[in-house]
PDB file of N, CA and C in Angstrom:
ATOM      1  N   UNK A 958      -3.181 -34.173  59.006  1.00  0.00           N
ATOM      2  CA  UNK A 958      -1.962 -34.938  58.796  1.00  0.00           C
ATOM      3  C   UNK A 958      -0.749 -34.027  58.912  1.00  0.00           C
ATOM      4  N   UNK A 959      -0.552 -32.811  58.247  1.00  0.00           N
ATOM      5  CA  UNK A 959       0.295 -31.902  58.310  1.00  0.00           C
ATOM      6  C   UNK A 959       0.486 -31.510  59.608  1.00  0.00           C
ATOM      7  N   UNK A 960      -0.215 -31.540  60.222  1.00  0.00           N
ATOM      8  CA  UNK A 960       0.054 -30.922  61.691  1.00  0.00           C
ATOM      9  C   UNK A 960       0.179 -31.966  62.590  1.00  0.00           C
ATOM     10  N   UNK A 961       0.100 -33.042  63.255  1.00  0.00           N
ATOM     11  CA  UNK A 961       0.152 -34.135  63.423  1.00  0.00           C
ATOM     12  C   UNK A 961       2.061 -34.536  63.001  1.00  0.00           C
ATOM     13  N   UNK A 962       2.219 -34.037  61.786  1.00  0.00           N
ATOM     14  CA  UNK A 962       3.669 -34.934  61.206  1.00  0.00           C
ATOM     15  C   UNK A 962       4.471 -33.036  61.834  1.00  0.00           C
ATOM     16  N   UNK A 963       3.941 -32.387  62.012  1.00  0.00           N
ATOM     17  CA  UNK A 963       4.968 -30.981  62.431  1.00  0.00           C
ATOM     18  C   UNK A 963       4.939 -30.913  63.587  1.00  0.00           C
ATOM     19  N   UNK A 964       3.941 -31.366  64.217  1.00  0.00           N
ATOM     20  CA  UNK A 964       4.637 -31.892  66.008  1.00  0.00           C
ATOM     21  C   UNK A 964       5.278 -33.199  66.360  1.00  0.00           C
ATOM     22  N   UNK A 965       5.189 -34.209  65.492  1.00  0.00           N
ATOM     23  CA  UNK A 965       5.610 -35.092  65.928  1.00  0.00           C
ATOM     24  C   UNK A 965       7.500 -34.888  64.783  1.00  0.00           C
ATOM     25  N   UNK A 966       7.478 -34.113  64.480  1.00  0.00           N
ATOM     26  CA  UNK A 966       9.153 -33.860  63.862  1.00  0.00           C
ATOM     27  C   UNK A 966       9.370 -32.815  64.574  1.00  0.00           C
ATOM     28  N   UNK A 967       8.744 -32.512  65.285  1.00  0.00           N
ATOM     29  CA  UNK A 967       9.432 -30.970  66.624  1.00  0.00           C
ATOM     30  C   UNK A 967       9.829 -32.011  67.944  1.00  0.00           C
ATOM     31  N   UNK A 968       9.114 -32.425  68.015  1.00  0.00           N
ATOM     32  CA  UNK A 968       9.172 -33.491  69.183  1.00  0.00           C
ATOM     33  C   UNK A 968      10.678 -34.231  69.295  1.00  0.00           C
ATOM     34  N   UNK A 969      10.515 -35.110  67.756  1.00  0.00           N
ATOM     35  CA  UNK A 969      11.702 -35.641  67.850  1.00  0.00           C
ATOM     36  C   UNK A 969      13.476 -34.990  67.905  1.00  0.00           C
ATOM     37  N   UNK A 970      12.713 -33.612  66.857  1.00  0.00           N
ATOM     38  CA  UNK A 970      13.865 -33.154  67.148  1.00  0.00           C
ATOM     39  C   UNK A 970      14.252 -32.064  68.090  1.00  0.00           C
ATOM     40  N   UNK A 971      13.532 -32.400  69.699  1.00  0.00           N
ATOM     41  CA  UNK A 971      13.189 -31.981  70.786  1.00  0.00           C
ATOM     42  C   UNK A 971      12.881 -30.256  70.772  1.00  0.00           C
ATOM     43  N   UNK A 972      12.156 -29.649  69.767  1.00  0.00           N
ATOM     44  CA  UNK A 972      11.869 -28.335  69.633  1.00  0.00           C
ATOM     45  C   UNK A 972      10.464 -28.335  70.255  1.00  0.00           C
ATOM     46  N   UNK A 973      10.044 -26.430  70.632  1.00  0.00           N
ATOM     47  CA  UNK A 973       8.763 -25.987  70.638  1.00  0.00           C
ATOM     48  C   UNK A 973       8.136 -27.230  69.808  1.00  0.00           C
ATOM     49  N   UNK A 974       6.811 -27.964  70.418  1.00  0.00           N
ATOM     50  CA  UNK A 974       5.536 -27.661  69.121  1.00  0.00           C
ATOM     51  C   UNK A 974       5.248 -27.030  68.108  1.00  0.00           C
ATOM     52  N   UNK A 975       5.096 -25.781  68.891  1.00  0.00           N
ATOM     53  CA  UNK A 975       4.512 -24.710  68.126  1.00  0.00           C
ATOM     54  C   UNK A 975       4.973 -23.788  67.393  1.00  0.00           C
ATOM     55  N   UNK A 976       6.723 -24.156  67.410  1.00  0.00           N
ATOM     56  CA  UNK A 976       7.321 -23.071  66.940  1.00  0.00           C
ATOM     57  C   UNK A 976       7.359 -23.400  65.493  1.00  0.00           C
ATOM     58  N   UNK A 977       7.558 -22.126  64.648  1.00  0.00           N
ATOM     59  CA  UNK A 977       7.005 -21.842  63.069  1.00  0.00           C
ATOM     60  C   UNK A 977       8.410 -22.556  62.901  1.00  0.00           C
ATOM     61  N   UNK A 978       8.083 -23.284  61.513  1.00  0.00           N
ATOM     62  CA  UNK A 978       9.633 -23.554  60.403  1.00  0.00           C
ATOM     63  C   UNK A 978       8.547 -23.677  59.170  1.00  0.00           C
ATOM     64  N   UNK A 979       9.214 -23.537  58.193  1.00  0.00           N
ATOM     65  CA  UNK A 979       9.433 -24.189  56.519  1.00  0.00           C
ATOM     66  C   UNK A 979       9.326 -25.272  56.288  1.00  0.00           C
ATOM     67  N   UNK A 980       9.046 -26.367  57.031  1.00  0.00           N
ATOM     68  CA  UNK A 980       8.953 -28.120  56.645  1.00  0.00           C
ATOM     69  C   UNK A 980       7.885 -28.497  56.737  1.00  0.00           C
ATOM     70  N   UNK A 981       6.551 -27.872  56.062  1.00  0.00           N
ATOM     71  CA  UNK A 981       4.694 -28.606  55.939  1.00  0.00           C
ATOM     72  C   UNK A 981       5.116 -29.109  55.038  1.00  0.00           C
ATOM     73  N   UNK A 982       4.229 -30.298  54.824  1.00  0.00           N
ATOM     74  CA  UNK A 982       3.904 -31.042  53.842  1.00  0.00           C
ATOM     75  C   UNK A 982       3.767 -29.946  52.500  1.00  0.00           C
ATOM     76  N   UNK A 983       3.430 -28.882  52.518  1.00  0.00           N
ATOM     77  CA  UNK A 983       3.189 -27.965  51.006  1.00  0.00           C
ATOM     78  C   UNK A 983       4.563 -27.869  50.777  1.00  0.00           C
ATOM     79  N   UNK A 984       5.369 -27.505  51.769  1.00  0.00           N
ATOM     80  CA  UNK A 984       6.771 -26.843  51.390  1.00  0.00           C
ATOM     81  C   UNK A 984       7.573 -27.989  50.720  1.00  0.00           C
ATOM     82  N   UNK A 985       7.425 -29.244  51.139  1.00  0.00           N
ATOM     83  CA  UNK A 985       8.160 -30.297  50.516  1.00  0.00           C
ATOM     84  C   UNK A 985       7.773 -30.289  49.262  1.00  0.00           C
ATOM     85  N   UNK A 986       6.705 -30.564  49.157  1.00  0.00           N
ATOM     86  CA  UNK A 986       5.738 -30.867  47.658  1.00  0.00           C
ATOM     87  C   UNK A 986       6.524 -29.566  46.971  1.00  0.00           C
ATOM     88  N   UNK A 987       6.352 -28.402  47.217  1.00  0.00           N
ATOM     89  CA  UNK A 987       6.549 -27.381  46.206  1.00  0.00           C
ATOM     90  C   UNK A 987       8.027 -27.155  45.576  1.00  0.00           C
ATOM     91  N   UNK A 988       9.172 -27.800  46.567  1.00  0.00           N
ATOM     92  CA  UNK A 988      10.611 -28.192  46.461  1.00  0.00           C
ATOM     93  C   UNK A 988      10.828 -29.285  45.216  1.00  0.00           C
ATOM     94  N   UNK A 989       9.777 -30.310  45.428  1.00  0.00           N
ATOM     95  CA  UNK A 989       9.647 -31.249  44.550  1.00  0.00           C
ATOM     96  C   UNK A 989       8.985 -30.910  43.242  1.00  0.00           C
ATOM     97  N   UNK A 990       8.096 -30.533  42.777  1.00  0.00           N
ATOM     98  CA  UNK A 990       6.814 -30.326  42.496  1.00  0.00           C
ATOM     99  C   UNK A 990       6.829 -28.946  41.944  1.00  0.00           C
ATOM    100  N   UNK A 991       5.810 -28.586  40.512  1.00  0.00           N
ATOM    101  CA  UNK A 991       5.355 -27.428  40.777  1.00  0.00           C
ATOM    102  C   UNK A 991       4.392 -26.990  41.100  1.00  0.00           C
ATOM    103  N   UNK A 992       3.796 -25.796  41.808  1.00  0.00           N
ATOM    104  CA  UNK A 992       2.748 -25.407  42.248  1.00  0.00           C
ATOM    105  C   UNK A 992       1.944 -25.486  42.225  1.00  0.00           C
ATOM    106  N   UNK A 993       1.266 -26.158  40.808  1.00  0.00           N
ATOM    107  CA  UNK A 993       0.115 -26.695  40.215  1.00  0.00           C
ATOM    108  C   UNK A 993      -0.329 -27.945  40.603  1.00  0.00           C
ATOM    109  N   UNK A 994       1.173 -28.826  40.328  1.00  0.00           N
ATOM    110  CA  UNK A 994       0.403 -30.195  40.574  1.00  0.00           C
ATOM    111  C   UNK A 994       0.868 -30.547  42.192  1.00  0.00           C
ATOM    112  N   UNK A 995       1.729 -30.012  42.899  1.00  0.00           N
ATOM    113  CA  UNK A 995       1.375 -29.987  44.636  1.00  0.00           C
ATOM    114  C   UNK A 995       0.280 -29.631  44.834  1.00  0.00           C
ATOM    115  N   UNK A 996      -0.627 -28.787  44.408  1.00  0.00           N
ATOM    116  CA  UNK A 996      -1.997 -28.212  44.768  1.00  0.00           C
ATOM    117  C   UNK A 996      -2.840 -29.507  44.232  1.00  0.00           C
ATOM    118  N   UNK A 997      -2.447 -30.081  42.936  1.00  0.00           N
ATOM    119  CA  UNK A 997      -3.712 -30.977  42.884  1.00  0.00           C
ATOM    120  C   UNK A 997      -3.402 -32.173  43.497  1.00  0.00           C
ATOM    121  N   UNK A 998      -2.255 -32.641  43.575  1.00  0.00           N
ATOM    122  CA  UNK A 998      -1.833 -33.728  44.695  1.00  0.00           C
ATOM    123  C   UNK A 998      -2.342 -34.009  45.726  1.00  0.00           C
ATOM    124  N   UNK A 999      -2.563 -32.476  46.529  1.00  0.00           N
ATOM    125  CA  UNK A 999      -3.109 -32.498  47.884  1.00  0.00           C
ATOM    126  C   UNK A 999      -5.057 -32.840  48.062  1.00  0.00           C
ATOM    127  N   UNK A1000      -5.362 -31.911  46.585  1.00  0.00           N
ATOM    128  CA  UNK A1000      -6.456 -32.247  46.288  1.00  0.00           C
ATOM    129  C   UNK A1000      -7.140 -33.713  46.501  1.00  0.00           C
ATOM    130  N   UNK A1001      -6.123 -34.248  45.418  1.00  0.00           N
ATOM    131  CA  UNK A1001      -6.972 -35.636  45.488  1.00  0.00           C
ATOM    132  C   UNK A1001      -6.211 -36.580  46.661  1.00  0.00           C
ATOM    133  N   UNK A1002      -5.638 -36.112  47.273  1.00  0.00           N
ATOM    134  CA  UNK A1002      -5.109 -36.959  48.531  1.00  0.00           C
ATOM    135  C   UNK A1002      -6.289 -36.276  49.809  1.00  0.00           C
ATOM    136  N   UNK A1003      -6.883 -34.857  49.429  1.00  0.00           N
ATOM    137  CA  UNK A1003      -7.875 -35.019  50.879  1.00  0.00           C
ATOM    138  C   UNK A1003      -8.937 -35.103  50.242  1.00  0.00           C
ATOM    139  N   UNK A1004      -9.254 -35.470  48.955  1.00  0.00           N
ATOM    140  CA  UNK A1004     -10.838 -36.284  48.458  1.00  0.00           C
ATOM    141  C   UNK A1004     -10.976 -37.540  48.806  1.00  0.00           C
ATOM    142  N   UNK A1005      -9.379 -38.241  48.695  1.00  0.00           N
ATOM    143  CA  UNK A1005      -9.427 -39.569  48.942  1.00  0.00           C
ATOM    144  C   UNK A1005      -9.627 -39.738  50.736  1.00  0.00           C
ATOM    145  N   UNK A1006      -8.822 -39.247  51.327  1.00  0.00           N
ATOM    146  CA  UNK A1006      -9.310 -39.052  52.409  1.00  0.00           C
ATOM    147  C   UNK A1006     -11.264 -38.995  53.539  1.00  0.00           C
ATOM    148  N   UNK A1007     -11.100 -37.871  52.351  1.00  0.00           N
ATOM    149  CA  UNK A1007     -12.662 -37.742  52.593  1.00  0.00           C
ATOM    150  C   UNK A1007     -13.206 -38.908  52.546  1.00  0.00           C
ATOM    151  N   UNK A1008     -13.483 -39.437  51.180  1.00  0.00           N
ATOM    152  CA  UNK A1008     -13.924 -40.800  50.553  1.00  0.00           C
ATOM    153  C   UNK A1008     -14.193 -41.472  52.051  1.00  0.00           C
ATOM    154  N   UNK A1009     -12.890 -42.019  51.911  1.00  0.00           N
ATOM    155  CA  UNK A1009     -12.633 -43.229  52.999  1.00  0.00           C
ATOM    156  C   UNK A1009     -13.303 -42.309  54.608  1.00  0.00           C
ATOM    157  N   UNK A1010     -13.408 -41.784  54.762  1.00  0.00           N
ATOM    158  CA  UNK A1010     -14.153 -41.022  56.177  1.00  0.00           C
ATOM    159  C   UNK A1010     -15.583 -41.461  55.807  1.00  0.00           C
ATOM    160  N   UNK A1011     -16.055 -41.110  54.710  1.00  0.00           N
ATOM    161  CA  UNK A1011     -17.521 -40.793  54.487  1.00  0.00           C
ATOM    162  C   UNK A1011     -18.088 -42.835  54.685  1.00  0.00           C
ATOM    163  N   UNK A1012     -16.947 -43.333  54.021  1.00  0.00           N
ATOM    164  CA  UNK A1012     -16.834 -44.679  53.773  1.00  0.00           C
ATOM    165  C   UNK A1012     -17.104 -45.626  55.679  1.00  0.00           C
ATOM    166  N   UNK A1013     -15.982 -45.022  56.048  1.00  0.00           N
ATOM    167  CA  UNK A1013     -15.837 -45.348  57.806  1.00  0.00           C
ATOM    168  C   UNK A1013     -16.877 -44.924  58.497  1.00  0.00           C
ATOM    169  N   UNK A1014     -17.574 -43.893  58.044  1.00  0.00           N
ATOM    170  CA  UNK A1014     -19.024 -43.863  58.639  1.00  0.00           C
ATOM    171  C   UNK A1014     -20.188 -44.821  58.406  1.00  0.00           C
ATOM    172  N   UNK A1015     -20.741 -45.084  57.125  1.00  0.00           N
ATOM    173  CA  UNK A1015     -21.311 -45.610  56.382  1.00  0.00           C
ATOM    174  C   UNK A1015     -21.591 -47.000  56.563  1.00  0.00           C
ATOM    175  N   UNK A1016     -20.501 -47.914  56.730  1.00  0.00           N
ATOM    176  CA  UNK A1016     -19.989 -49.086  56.350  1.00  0.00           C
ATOM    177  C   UNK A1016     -20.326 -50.221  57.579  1.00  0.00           C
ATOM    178  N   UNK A1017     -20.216 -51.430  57.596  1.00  0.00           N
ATOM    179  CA  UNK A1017     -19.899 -52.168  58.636  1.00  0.00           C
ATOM    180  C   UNK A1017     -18.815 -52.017  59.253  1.00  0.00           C
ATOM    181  N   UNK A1018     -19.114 -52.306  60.401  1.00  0.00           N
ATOM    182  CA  UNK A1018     -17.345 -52.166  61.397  1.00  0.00           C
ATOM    183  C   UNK A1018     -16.237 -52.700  60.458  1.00  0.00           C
ATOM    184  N   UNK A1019     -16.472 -53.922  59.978  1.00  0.00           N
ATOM    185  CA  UNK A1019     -15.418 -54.498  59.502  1.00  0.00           C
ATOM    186  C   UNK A1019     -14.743 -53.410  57.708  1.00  0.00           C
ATOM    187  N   UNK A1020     -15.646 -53.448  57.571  1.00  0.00           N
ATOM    188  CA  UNK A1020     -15.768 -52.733  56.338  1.00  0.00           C
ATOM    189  C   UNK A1020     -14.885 -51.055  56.787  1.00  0.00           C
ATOM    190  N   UNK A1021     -15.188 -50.754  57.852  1.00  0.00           N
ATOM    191  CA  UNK A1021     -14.819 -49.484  58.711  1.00  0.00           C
ATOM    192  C   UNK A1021     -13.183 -49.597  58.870  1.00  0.00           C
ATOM    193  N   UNK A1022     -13.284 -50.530  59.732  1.00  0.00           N
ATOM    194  CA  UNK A1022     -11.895 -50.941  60.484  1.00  0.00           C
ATOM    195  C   UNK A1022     -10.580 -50.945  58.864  1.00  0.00           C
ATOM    196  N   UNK A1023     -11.367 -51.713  58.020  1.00  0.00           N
ATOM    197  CA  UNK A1023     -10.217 -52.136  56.814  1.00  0.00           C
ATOM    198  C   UNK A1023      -9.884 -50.642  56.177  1.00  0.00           C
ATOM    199  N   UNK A1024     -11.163 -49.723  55.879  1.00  0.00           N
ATOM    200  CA  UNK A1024     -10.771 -48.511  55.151  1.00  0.00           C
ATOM    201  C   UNK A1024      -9.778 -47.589  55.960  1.00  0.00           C
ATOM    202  N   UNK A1025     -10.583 -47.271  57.357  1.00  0.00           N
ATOM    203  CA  UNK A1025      -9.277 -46.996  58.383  1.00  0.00           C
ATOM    204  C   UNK A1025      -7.505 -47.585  57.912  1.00  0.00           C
ATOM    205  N   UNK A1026      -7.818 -48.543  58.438  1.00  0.00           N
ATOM    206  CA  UNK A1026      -6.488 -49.416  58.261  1.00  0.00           C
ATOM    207  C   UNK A1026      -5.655 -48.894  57.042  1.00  0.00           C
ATOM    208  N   UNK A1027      -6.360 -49.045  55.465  1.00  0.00           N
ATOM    209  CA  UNK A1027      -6.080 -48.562  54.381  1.00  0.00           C
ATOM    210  C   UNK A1027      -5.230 -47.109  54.674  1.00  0.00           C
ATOM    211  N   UNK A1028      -5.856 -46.234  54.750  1.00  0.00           N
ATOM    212  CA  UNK A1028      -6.117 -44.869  54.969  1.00  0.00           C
ATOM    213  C   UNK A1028      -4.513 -44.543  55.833  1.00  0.00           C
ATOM    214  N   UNK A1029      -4.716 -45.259  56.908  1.00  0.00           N
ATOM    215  CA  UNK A1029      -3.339 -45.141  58.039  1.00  0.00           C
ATOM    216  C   UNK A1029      -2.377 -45.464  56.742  1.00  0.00           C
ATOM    217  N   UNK A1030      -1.945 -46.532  55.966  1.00  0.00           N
ATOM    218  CA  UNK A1030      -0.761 -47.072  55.338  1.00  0.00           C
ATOM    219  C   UNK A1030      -0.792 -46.040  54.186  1.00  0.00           C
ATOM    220  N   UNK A1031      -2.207 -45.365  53.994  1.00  0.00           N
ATOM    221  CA  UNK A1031      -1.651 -44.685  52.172  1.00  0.00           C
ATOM    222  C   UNK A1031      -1.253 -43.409  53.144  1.00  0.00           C
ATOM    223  N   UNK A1032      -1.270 -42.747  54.289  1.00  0.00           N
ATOM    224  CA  UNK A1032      -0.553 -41.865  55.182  1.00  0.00           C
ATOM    225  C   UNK A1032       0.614 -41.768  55.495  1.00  0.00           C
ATOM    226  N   UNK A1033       1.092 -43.170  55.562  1.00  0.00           N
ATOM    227  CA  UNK A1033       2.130 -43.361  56.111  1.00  0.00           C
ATOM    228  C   UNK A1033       2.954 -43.032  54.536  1.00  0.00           C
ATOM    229  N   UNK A1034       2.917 -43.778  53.731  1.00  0.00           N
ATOM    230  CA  UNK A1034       3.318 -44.041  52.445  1.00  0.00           C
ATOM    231  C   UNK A1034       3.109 -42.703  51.805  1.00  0.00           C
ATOM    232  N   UNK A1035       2.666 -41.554  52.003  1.00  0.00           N
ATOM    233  CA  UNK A1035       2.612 -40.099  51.611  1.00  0.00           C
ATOM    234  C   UNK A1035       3.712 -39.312  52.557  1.00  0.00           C
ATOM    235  N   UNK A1036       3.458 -39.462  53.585  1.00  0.00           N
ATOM    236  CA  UNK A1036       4.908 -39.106  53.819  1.00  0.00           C
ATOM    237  C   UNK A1036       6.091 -39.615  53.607  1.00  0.00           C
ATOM    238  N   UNK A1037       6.145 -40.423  53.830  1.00  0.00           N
ATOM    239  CA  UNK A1037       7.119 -41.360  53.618  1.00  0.00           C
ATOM    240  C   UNK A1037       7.797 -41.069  51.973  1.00  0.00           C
ATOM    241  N   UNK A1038       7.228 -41.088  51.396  1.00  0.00           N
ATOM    242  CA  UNK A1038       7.332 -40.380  49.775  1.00  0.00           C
ATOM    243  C   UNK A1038       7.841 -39.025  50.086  1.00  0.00           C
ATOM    244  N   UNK A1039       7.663 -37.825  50.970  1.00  0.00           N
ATOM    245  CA  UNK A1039       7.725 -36.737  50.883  1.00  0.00           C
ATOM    246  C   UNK A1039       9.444 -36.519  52.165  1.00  0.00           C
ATOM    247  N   UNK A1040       9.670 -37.746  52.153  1.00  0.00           N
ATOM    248  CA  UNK A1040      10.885 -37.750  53.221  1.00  0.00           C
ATOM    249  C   UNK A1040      11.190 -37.361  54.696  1.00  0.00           C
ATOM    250  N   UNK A1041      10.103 -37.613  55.003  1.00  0.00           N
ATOM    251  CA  UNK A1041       9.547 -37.526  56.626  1.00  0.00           C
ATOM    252  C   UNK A1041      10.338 -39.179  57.434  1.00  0.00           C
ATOM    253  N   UNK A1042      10.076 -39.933  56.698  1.00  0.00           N
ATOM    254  CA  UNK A1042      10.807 -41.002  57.487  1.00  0.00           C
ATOM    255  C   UNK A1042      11.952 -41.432  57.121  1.00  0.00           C
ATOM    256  N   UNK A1043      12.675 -41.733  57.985  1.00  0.00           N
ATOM    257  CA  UNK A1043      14.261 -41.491  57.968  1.00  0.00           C
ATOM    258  C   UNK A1043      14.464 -43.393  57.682  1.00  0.00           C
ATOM    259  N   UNK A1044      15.023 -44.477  56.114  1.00  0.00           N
ATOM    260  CA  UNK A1044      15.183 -45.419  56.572  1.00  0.00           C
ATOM    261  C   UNK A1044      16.585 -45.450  56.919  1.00  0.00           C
ATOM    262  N   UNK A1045      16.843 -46.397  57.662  1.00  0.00           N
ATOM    263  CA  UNK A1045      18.564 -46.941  58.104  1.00  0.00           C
ATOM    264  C   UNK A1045      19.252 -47.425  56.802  1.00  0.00           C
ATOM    265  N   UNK A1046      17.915 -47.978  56.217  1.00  0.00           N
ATOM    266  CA  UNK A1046      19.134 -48.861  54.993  1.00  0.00           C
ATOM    267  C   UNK A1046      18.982 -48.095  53.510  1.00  0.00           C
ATOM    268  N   UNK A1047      18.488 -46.859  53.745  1.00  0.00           N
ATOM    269  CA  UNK A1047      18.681 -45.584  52.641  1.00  0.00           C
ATOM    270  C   UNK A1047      19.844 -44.963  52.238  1.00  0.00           C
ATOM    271  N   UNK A1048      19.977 -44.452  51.157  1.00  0.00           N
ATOM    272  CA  UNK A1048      21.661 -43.858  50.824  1.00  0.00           C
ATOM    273  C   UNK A1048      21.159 -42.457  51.555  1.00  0.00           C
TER     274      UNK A1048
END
C-alpha cells in the first residue's frame, strides 16, 4: 500500500517514481502519532489485511469478491485518514 500511494503521489505531482522524500505512510503516522502506537496501528492494519487475504483465498468467489471489495474501502479510508486525498469541500 505504501508504495503503491508513493508512486501514485509522485506521479501526480509529476516527479521521479523513484525518487526518495519523507511522505510514507510511517512518516505521517509518526507526525500524528507516537511511535508506539504508529507501530501498532500498522500492525493491526497488516494483520487485518492478512486476515482478509487468507480469507480471499479460502472462501467462495462471492465471499472473495466482498472481502476484496471490503479491504479496497478500509484502504482507501486509511489513507484517506492519513491525508493522502485531497477533498474539494475540505477547509
Amino acid at each position: 500500500l505504501d508504495t503503491l500511494v508513493s508512486m501514485a503521489r509522485r506521479l501526480a505531482e509529476r516527479r521521479a517514481i523513484f525518487a526518495p522524500d519523507a511522505d510514507h505512510i510511517h512518516h505521517r503516522m509518526v507526525s500524528r502519532y507516537s511511535t508506539r502506537r504508529a507501530v501498532l496501528a500498522l500492525y493491526v492494519v497488516s494483520g487485518a489485511f492478512g486476515a482478509a487475504a487468507v480469507l480471499v483465498s479460502r472462501a467462495s468467489p462471492v465471499v472473495g469478491l466482498w472481502t476484496a471489495a471490503a479491504a479496497l474501502v478500509a484502504a482507501f479510508a486509511f489513507i484517506s485518514m492519513l491525508g493522502y486525498v485531497r477533498r474539494p469541500y475540505a477547509e
